[in-house]
PDB file of C-alpha atoms in Angstrom:
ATOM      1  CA  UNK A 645     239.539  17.496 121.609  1.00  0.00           C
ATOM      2  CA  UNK A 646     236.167  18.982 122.189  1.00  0.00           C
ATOM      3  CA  UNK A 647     234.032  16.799 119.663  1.00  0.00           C
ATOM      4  CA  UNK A 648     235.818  13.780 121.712  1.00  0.00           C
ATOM      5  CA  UNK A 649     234.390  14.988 124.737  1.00  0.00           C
ATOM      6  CA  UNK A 650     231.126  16.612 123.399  1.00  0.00           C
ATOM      7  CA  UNK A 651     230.548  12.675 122.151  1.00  0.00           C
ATOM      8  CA  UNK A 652     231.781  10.288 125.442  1.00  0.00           C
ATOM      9  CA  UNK A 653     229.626  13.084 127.539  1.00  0.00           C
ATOM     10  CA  UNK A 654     226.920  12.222 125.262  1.00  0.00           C
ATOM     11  CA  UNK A 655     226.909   8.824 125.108  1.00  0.00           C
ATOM     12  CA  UNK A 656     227.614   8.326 128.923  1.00  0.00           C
ATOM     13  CA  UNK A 657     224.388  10.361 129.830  1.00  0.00           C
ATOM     14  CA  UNK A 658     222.283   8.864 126.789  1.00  0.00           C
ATOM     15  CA  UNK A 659     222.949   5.437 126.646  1.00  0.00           C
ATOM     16  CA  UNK A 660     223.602   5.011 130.507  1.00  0.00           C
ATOM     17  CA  UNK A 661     219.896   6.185 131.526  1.00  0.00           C
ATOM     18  CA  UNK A 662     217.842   4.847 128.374  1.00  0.00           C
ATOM     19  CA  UNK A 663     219.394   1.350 129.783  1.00  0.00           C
ATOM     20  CA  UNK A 664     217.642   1.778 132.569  1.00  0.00           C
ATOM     21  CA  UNK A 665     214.604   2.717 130.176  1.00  0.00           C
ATOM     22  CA  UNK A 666     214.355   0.089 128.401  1.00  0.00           C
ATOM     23  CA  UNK A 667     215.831  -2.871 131.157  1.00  0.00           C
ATOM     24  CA  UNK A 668     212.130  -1.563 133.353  1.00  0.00           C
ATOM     25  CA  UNK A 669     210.918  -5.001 134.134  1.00  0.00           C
ATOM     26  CA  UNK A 670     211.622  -6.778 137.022  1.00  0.00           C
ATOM     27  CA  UNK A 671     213.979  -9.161 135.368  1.00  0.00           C
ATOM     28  CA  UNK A 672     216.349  -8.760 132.393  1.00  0.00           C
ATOM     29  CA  UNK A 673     216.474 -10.988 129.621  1.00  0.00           C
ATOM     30  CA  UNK A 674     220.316 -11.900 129.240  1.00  0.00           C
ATOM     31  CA  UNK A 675     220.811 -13.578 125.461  1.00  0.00           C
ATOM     32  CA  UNK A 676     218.011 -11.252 124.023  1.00  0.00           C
ATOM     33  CA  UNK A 677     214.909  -9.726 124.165  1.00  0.00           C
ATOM     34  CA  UNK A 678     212.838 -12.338 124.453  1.00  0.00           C
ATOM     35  CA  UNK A 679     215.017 -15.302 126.122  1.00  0.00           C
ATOM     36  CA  UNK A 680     214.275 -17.382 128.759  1.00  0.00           C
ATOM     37  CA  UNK A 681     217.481 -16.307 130.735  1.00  0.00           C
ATOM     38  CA  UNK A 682     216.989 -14.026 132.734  1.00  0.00           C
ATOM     39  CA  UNK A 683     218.439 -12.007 135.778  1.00  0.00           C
ATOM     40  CA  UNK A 684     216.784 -10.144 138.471  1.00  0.00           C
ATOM     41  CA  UNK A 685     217.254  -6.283 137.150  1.00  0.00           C
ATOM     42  CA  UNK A 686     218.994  -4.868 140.314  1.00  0.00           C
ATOM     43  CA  UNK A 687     221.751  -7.661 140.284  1.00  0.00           C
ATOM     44  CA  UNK A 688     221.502  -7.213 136.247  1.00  0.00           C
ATOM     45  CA  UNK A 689     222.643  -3.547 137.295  1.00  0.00           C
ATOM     46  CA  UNK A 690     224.982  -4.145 140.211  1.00  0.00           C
ATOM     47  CA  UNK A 691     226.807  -6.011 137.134  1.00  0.00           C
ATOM     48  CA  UNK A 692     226.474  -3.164 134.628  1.00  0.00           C
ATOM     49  CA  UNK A 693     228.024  -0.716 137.163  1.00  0.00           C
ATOM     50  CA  UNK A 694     231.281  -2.808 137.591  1.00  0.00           C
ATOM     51  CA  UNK A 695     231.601  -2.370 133.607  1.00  0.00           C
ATOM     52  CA  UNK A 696     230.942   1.198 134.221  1.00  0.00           C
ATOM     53  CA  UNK A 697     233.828   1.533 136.679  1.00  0.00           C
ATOM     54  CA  UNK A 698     236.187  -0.781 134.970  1.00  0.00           C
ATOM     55  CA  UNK A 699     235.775   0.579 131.589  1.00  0.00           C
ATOM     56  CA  UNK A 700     236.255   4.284 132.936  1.00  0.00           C
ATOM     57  CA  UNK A 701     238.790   3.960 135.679  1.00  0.00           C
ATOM     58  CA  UNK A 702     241.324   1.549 133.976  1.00  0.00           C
ATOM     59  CA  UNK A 703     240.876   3.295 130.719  1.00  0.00           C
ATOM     60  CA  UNK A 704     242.009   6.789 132.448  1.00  0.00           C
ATOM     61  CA  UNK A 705     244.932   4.983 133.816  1.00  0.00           C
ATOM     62  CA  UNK A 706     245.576   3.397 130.068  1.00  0.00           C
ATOM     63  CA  UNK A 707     245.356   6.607 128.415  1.00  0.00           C
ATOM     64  CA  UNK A 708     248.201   7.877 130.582  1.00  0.00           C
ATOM     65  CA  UNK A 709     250.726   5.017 129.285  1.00  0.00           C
ATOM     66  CA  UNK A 710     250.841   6.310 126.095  1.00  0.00           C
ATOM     67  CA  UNK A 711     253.708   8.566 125.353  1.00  0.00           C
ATOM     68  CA  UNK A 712     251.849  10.808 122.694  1.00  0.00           C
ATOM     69  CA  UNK A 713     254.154  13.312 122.117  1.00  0.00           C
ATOM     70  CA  UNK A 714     252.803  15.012 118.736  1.00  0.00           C
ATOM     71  CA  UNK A 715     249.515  16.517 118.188  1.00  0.00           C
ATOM     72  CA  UNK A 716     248.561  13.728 115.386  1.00  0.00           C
ATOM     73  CA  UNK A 717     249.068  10.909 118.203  1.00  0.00           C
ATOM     74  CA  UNK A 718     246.762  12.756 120.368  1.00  0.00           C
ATOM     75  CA  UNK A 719     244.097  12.785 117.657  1.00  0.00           C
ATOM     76  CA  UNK A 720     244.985   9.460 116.667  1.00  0.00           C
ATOM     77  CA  UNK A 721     244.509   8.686 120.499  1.00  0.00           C
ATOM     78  CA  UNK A 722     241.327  10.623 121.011  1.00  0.00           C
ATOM     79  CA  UNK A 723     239.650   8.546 117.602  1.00  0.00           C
ATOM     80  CA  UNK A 724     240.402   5.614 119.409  1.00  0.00           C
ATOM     81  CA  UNK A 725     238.365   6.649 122.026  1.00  0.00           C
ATOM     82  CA  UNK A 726     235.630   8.325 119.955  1.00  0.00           C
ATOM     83  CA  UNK A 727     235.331   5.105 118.020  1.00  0.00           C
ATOM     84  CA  UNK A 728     234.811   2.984 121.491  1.00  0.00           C
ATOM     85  CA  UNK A 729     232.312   5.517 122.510  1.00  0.00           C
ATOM     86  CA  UNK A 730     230.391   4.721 119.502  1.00  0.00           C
ATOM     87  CA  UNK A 731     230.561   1.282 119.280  1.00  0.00           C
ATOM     88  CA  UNK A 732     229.336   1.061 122.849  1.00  0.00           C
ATOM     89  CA  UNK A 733     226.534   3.486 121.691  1.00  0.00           C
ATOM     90  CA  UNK A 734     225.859   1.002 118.810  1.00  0.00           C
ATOM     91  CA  UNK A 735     226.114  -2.268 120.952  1.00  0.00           C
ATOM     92  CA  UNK A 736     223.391  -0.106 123.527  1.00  0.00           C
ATOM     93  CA  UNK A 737     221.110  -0.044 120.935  1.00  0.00           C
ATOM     94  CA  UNK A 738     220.709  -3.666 120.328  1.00  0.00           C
ATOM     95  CA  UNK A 739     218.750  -4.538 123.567  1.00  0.00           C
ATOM     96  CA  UNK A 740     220.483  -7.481 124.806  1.00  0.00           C
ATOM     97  CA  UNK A 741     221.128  -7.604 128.151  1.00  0.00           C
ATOM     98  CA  UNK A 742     225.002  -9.230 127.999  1.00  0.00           C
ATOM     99  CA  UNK A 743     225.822  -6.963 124.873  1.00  0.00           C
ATOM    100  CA  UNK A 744     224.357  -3.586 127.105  1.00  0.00           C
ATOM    101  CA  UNK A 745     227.537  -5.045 129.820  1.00  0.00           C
ATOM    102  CA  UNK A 746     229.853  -4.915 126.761  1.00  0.00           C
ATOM    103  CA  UNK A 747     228.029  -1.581 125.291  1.00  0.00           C
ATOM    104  CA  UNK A 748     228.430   0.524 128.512  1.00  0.00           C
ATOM    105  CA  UNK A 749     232.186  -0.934 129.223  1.00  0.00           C
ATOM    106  CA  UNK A 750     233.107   0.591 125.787  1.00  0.00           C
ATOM    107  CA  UNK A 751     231.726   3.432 126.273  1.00  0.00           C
ATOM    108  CA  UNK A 752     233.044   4.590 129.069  1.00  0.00           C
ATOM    109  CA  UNK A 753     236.255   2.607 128.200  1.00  0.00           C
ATOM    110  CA  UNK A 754     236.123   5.376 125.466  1.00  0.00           C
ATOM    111  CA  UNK A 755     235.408   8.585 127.918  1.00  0.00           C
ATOM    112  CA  UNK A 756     237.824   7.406 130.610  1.00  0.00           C
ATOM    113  CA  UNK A 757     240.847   7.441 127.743  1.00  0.00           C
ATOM    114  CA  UNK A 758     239.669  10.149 125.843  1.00  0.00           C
ATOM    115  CA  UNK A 759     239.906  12.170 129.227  1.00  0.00           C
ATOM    116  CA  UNK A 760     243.134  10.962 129.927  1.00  0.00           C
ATOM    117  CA  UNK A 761     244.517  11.840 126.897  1.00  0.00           C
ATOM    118  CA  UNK A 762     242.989  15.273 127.181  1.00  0.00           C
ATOM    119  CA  UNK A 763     244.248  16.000 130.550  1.00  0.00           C
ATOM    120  CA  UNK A 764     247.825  15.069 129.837  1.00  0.00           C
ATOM    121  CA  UNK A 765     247.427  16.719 126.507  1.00  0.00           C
ATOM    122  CA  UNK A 766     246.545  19.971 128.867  1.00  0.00           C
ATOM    123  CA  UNK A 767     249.630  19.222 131.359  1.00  0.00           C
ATOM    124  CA  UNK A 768     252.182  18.606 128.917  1.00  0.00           C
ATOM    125  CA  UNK A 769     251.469  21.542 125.482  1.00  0.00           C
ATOM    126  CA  UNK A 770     249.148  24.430 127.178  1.00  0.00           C
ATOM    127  CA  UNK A 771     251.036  26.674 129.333  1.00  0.00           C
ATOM    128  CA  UNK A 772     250.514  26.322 132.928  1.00  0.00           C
ATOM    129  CA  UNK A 773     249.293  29.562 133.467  1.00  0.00           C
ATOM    130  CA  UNK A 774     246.435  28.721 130.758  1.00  0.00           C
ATOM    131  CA  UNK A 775     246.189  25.170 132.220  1.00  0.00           C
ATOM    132  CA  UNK A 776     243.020  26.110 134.138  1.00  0.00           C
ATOM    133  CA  UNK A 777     241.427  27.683 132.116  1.00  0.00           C
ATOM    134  CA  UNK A 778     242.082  25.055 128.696  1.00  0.00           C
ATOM    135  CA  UNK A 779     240.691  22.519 131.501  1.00  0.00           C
ATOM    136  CA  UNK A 780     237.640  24.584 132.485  1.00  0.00           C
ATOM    137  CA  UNK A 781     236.320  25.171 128.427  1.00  0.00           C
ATOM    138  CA  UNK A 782     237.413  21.948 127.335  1.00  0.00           C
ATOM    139  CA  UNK A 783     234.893  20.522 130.140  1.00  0.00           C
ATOM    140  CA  UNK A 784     232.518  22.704 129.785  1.00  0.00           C
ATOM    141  CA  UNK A 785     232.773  22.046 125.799  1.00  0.00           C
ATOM    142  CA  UNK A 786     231.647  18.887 127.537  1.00  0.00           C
ATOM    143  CA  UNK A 787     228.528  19.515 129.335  1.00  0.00           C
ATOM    144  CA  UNK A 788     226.853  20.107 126.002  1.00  0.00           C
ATOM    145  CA  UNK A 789     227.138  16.394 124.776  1.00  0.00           C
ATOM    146  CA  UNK A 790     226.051  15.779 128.619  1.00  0.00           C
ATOM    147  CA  UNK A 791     222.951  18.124 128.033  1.00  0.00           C
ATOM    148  CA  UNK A 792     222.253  16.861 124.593  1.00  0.00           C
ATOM    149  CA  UNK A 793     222.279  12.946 125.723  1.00  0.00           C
ATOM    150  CA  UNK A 794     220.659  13.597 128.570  1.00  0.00           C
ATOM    151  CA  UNK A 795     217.480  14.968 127.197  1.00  0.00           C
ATOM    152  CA  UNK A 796     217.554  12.309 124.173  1.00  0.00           C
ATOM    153  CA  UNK A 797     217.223   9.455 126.776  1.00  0.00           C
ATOM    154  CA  UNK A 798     213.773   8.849 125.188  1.00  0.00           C
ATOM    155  CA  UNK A 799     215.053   9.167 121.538  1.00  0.00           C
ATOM    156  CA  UNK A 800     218.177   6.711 122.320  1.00  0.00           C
ATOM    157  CA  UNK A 801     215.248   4.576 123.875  1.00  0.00           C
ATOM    158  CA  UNK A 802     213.193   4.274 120.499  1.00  0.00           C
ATOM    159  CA  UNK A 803     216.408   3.474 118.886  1.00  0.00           C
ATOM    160  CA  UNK A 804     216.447   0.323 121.480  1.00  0.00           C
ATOM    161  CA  UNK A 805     212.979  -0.616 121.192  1.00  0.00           C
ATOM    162  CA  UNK A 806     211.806   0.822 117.807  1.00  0.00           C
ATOM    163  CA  UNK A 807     208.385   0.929 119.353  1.00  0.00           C
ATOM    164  CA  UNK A 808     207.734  -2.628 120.181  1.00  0.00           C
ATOM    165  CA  UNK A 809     207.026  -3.890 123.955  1.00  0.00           C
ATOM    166  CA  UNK A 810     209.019  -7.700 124.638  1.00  0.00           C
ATOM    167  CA  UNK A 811     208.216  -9.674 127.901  1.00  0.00           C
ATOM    168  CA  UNK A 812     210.849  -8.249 130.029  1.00  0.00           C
ATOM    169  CA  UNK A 813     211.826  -4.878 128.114  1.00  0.00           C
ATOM    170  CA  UNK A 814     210.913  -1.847 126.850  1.00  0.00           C
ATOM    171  CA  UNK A 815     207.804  -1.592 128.740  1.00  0.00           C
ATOM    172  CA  UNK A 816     205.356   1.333 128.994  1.00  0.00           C
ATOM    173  CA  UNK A 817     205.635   1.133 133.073  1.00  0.00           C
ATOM    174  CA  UNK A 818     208.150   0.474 135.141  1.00  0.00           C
ATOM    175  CA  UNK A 819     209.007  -2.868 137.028  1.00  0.00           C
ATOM    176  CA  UNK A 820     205.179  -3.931 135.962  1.00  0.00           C
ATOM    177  CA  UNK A 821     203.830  -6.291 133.392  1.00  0.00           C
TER     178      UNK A 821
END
């Protein structure tokens, strides 16, 4: 339960920021890095959020339908979700602007479930009286994958743009070129 969460908190504040990191031109190529498609970057991103809050809002209410009444369906149920998380992660680091809508749907597809099943794990086999408190470590269990991605932005970057500069991404400046 906590390496599920350690992970989709990781992912969600690594990947999710070095898109913005690399996507730092003024318009995004859409088919790959250096195609002739291209979007303007802050409808490119209005876009990217509605994958952010589909993949995390109707995952949560996915996770939920699932009976998971044993301890190995909840793990079962929590790879699932570990697995999306890292296949978005994967998909992130390809640097295509269409795949990054894909990337950061599975991803938080993946944290949205995982913390579904989680919570309803909590609800249904911790006592109530220990409810708060299983919820409180388990999320702050979390904040370390949030900690971690968040100050690997640059690293998950690299990963991106293996230290090459295209036309529209990866750029040493922002919205310049």
């Amino acid at each position: 339960f906590m390496c599920a969460n350690i992970v989709g908190h990781f992912v969600m504040e690594g990947a999710l920021p070095a898109n913005f990191n690399t996507f730092n031109d003024k318009v995004v190529p859409l088919f790959g890095r250096t195609d002739g498609h291209t979007m303007n970057k802050d409808r490119f991103f209005a876009v990217f959020f509605v994958f952010v809050g589909l993949g995390d809002m109707v995952s949560r209410r996915v996770g939920y339908c699932f009976a998971l009444r044993t301890y190995r369906a909840n793990l079962a149920a929590l790879l699932f979700g570990l697995v999306c998380c890292s296949t978005g992660m994967y998909l992130t680091t390809l640097g295509v602007g269409v795949v990054a809508w894909l990337s950061v749907f599975l991803a938080f597809w993946g944290q949205g479930f995982n913390y579904a099943v989680a919570s309803k794990y909590i609800d249904r086999f911790v006592p109530r009286e220990h409810n708060l408190a299983a919820y409180s470590f388990w999320m702050f269990a979390g904040s370390a994958g949030a900690i971690a991605g968040s100050t690997m932005v640059d690293v998950i970057r690299g990963w991106i743009c293996n230290g090459h500069v295209y036309p529209h991404e990866c750029l040493a400046s922002h919205g310049h070129h």
